[in-house]
Coordinates of C-alpha atoms in Angstrom, one line a residue:
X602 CA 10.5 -28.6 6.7
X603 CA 9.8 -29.0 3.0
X604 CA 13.7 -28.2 1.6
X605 CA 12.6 -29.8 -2.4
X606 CA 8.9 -27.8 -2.3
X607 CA 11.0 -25.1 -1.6
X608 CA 14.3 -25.2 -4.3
X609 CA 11.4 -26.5 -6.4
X610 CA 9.9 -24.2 -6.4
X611 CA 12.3 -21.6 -5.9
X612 CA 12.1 -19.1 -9.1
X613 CA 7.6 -19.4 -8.9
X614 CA 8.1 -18.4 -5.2
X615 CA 10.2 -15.7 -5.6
X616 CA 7.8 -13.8 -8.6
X617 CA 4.9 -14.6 -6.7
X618 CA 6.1 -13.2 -3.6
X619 CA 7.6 -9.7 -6.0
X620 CA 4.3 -9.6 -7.1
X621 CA 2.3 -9.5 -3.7
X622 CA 5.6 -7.3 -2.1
X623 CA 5.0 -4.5 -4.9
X624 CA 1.2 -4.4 -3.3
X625 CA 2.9 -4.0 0.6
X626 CA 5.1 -1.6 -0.9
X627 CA 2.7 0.9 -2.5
X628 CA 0.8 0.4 0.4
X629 CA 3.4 1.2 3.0
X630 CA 4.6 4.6 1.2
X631 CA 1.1 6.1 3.1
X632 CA 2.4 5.0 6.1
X633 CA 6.3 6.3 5.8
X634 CA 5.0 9.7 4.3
X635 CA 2.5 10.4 7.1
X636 CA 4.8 9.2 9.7
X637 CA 7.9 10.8 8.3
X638 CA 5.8 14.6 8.6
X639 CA 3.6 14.0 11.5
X640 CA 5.5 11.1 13.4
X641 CA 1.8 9.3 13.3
X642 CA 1.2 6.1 12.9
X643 CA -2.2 6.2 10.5
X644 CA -3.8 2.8 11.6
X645 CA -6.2 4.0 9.3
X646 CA -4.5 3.9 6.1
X647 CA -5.3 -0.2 5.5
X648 CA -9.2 1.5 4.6
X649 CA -7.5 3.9 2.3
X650 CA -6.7 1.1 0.3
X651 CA -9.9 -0.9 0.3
X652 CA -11.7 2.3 -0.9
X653 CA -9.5 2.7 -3.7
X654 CA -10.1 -1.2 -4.2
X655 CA -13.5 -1.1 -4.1
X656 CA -14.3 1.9 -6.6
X657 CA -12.2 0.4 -8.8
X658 CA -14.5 -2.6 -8.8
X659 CA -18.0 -0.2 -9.3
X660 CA -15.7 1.1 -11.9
X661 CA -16.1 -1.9 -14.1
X662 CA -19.4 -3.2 -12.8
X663 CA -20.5 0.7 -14.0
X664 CA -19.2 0.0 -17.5
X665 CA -21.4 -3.6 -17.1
X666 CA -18.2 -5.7 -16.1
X667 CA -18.2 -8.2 -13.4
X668 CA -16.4 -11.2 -12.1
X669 CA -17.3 -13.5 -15.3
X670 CA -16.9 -10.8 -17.8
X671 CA -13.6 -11.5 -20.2
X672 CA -12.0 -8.3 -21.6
X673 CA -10.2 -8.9 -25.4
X674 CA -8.3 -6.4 -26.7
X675 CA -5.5 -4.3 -26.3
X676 CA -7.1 -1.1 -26.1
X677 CA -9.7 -2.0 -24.3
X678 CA -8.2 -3.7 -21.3
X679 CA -5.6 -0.6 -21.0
X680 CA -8.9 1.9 -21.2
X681 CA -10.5 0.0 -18.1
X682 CA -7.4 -0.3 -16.4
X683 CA -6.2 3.2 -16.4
X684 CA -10.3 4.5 -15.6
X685 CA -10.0 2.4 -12.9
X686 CA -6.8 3.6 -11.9
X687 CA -8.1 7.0 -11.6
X688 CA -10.9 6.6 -9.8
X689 CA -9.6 4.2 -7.5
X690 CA -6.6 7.1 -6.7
X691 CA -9.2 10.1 -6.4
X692 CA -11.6 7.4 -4.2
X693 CA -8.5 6.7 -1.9
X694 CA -6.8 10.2 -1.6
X695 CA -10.4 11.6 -0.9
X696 CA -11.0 9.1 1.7
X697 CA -7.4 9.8 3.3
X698 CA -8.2 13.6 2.5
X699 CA -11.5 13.3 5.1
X700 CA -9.5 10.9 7.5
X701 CA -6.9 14.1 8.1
X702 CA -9.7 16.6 8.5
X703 CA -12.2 14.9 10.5
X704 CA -10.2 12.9 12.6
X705 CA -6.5 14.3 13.2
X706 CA -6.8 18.0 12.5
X707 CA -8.9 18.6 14.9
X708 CA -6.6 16.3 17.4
X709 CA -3.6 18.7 16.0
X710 CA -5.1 22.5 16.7
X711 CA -5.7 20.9 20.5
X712 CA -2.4 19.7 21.2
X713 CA -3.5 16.2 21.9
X714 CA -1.5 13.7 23.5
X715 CA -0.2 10.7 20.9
X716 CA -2.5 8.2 22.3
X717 CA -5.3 10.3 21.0
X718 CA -4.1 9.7 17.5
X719 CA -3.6 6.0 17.8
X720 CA -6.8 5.8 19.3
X721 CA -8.7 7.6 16.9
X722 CA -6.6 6.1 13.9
X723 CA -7.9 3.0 15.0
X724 CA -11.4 3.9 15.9
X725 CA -11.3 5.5 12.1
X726 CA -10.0 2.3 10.6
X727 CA -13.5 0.3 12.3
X728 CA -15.7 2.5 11.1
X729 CA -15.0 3.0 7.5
X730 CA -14.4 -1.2 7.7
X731 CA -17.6 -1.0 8.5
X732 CA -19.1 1.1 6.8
X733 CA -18.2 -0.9 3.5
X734 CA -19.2 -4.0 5.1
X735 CA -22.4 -2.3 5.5
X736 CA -22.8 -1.2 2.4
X737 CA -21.3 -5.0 0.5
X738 CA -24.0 -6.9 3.2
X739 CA -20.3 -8.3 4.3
X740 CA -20.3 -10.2 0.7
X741 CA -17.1 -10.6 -1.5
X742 CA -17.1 -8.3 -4.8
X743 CA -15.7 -10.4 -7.9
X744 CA -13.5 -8.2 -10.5
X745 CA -13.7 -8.6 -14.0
X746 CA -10.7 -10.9 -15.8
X747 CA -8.6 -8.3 -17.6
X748 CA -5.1 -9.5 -17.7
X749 CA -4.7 -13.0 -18.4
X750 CA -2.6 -15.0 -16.1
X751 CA -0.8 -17.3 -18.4
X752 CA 2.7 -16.8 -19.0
X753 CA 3.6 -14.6 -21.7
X754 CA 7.5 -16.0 -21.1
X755 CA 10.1 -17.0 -19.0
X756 CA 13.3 -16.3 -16.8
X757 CA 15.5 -18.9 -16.3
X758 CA 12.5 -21.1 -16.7
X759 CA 10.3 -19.3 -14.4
X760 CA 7.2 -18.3 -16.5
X761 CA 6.1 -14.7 -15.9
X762 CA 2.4 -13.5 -16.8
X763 CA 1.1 -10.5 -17.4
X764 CA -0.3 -9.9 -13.9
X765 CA 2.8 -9.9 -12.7
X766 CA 4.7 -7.8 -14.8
X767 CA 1.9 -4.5 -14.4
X768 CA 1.9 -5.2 -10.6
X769 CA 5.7 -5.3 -10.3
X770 CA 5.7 -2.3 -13.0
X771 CA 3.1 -0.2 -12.0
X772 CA 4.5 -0.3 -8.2
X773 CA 7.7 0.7 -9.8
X774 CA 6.6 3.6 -11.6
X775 CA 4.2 4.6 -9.3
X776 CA 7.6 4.8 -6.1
X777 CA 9.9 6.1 -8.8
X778 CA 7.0 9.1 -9.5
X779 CA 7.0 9.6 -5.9
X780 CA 10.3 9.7 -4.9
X781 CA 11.0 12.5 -7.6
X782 CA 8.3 14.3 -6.7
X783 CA 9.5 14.5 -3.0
X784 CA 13.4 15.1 -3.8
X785 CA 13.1 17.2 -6.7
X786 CA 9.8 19.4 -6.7
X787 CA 9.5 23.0 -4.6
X788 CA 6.2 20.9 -2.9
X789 CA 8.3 18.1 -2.3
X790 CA 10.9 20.4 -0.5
X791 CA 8.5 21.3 1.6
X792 CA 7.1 18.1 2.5
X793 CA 10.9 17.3 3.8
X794 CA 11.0 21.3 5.6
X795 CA 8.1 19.9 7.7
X796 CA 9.4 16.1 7.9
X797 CA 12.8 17.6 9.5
X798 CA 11.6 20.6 11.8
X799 CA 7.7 22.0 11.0
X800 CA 7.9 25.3 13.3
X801 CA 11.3 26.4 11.5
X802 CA 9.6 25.3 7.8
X803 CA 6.6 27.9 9.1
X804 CA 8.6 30.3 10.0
X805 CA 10.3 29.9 6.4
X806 CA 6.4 30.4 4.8
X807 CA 5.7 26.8 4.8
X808 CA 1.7 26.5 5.1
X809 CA 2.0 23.3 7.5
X810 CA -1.3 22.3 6.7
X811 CA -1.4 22.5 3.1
X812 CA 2.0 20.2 3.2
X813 CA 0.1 18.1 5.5
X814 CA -2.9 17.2 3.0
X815 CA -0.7 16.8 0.3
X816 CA 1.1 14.1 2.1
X817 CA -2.5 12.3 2.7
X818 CA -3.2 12.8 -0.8
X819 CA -0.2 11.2 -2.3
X820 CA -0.4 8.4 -0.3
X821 CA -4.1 8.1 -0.7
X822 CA -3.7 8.2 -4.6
X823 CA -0.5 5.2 -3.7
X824 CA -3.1 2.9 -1.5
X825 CA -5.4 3.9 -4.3
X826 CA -3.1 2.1 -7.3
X827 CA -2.3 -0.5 -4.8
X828 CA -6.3 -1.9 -4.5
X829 CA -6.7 -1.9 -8.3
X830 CA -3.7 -4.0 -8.7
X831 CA -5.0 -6.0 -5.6
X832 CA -7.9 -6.3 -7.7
X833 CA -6.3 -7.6 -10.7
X834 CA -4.3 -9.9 -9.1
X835 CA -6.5 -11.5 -6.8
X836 CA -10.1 -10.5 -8.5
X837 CA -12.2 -11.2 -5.4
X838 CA -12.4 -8.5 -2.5
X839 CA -13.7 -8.4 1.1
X840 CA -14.4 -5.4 3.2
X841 CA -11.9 -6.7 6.5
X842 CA -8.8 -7.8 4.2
X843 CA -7.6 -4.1 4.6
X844 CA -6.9 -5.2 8.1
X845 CA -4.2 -8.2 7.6
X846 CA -2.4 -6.4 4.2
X847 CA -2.3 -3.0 6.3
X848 CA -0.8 -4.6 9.4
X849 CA 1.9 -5.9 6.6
X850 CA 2.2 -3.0 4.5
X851 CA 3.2 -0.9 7.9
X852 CA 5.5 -4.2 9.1
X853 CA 7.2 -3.0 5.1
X854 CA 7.6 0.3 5.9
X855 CA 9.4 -0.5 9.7
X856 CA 11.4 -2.9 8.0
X857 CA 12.8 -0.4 5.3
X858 CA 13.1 2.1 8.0
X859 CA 9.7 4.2 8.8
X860 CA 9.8 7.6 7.0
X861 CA 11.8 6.4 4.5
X862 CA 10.0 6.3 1.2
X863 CA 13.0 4.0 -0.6
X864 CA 13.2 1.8 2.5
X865 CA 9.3 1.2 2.1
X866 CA 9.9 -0.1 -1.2
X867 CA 12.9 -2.3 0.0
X868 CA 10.9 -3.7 2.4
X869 CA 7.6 -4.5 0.9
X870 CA 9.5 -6.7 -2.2
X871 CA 11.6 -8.5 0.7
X872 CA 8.4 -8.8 3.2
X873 CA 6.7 -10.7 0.1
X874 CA 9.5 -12.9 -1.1
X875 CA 10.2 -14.2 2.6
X876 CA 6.7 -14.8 3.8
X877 CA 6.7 -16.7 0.2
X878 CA 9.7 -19.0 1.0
X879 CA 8.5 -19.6 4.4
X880 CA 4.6 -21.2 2.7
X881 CA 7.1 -23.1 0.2
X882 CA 8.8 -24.4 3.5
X883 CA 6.7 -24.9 6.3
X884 CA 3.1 -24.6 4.7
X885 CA 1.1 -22.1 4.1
X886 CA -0.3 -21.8 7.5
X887 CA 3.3 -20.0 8.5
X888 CA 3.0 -17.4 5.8
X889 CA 2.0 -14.4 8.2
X890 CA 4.0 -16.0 11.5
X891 CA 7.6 -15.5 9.2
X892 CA 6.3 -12.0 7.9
X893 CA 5.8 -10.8 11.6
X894 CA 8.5 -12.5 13.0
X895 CA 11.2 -11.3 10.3
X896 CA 10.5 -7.7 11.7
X897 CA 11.0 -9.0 15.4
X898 CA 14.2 -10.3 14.3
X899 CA 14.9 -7.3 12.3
X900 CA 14.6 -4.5 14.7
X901 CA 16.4 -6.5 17.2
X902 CA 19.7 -6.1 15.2
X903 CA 19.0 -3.2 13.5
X904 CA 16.1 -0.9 15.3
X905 CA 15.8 1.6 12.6
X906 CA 15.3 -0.5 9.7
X907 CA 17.4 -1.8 7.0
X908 CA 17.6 2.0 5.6
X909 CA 16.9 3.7 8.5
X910 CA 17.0 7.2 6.8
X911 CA 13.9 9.7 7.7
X912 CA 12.1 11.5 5.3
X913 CA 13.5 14.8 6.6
X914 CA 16.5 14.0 5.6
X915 CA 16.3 13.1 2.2
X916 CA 18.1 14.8 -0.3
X917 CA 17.5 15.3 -4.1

């Protein structure tokens, strides 16, 4: 065990790993708001995000942008970014949008048993893989550089860049949006009728379906905001890394309690900072083994998550 790499290291490790836990935390909101309303784990949500990733790469390359382009200027870097950010939002709720109608409405108006739902989550989650692996001939896509990594200051001697502070402020904005919508909006009081009893919230006039795509859409348009700042960050994107950051993003949203739209937040930030300490101590080969095995250690002591509060019964 590396103790110095680690205290070293310390204040780098811990922005790094705010950074990449803002990303899980967008990420995971998809999975607490479709769980928290349809008690449905939506294996499928990890391609929701690489959709919205990938348009907001054939954003740029459209406006003739590609992985050795520089962007300078103010104005021009926040006009790409917030295009991007768009598209790659209407690309990812779209895609989550089809995923509901094609695959578990159907599944819904028949009753179907819950397996059916894993299974076809999962047999979703293949085939769109796929399908952009298809149409990328399985070959990386390089993003433009538009936010320059050097440090613009620092925190106790921890230098900060600009990546960092839109990915850690973005995700902020983006979860503080949603929670107010949810808690505080007629829409959102519906989305919480359905979350705590749906028959009672239909008897009430609550059109379950309509509540239903909303909730895909707002997590779409999340996932969405999460692959451009993926993009940013990292600036080089396969169609199968859905897979591993899904499988972590959902691990975020069990650890702050599933259905709990705070807790997913709570738990992506910690999720990235710990499986940060744990490359700084053991190496970087134990990065996802300490993620995994934080939320087997977790739910041992506490099975509902650190939060533990469903979605249903949120209050404003």
């Amino acid at each position: 065990m590396n103790f110095d790499g680690l205290f070293s290291n310390f204040g780098e490790l811990t922005t790094t790993g705010l950074t990449q836990g803002a990303i899980y935390a967008l990420v995971a909101l998809g999975y607490t708001l479709v769980y928290g309303v349809l008690k449905l784990i939506n294996f499928a949500h990890s391609e929701v995000f690489i959709a919205g990733a990938f348009f907001a790469i054939w954003t740029w390359n459209w406006f003739g942008l590609d992985q050795n382009s520089q962007v300078s200027g103010v104005g021009s870097i926040i006009f790409y970014l917030l295009v991007a950010m768009v598209v790659a939002a209407i690309a990812s709720a779209t895609t989550a949008t089809v995923i509901e109608r094609v695959a578990y409405r159907p599944l819904r108006k028949r009753n179907a048993p819950p397996l059916a739902f894993l299974i076809t989550a999962i047999g979703a989650s293949i085939a769109i893989a796929e399908a952009f692996g298809i149409w990328t001939r399985r070959r990386p896509e390089g993003a433009p550089s538009l936010v320059s990594s050097k440090p613009l200051f620092e925190i106790f001697g921890v230098p900060i860049d600009a990546v960092q502070l839109l990915t850690i402020g973005a995700a902020l904005v983006m979860m503080v949006a949603l929670d107010m919508f949810i808690n505080r909006s007629r829409v959102g009081r519906g989305i919480r009728a359905v979350a705590q009893d749906a028959n009672t919230a239909a008897l009430m006039g609550v059109n379950k379906d309509r509540i239903i795509m909303i909730v895909f859409i707002a997590g779409g348009a999340m996932a969405g905001v999460a692959g451009l700042l993926y993009d940013v960050r990292i600036q080089t994107l396969t169609y199968s890394v859905g897979f591993l950051l899904g499988l972590k993003a959902f691990t975020a949203a069990v650890l702050g309690g599933i259905g709990n739209l705070r807790g997913a937040l709570v738990g992506g930030l910690l999720l990235g900072v710990v499986e940060n300490y744990a490359s700084g101590l053991f190496g970087t080969q134990w990065k996802d083994f300490a993620a995994f095995a934080l939320l087997v250690v977790l739910l041992m002591f506490r099975p509902t998550g650190l939060l533990g509060e469903s979605l249903g019964r949120a209050r404003a």
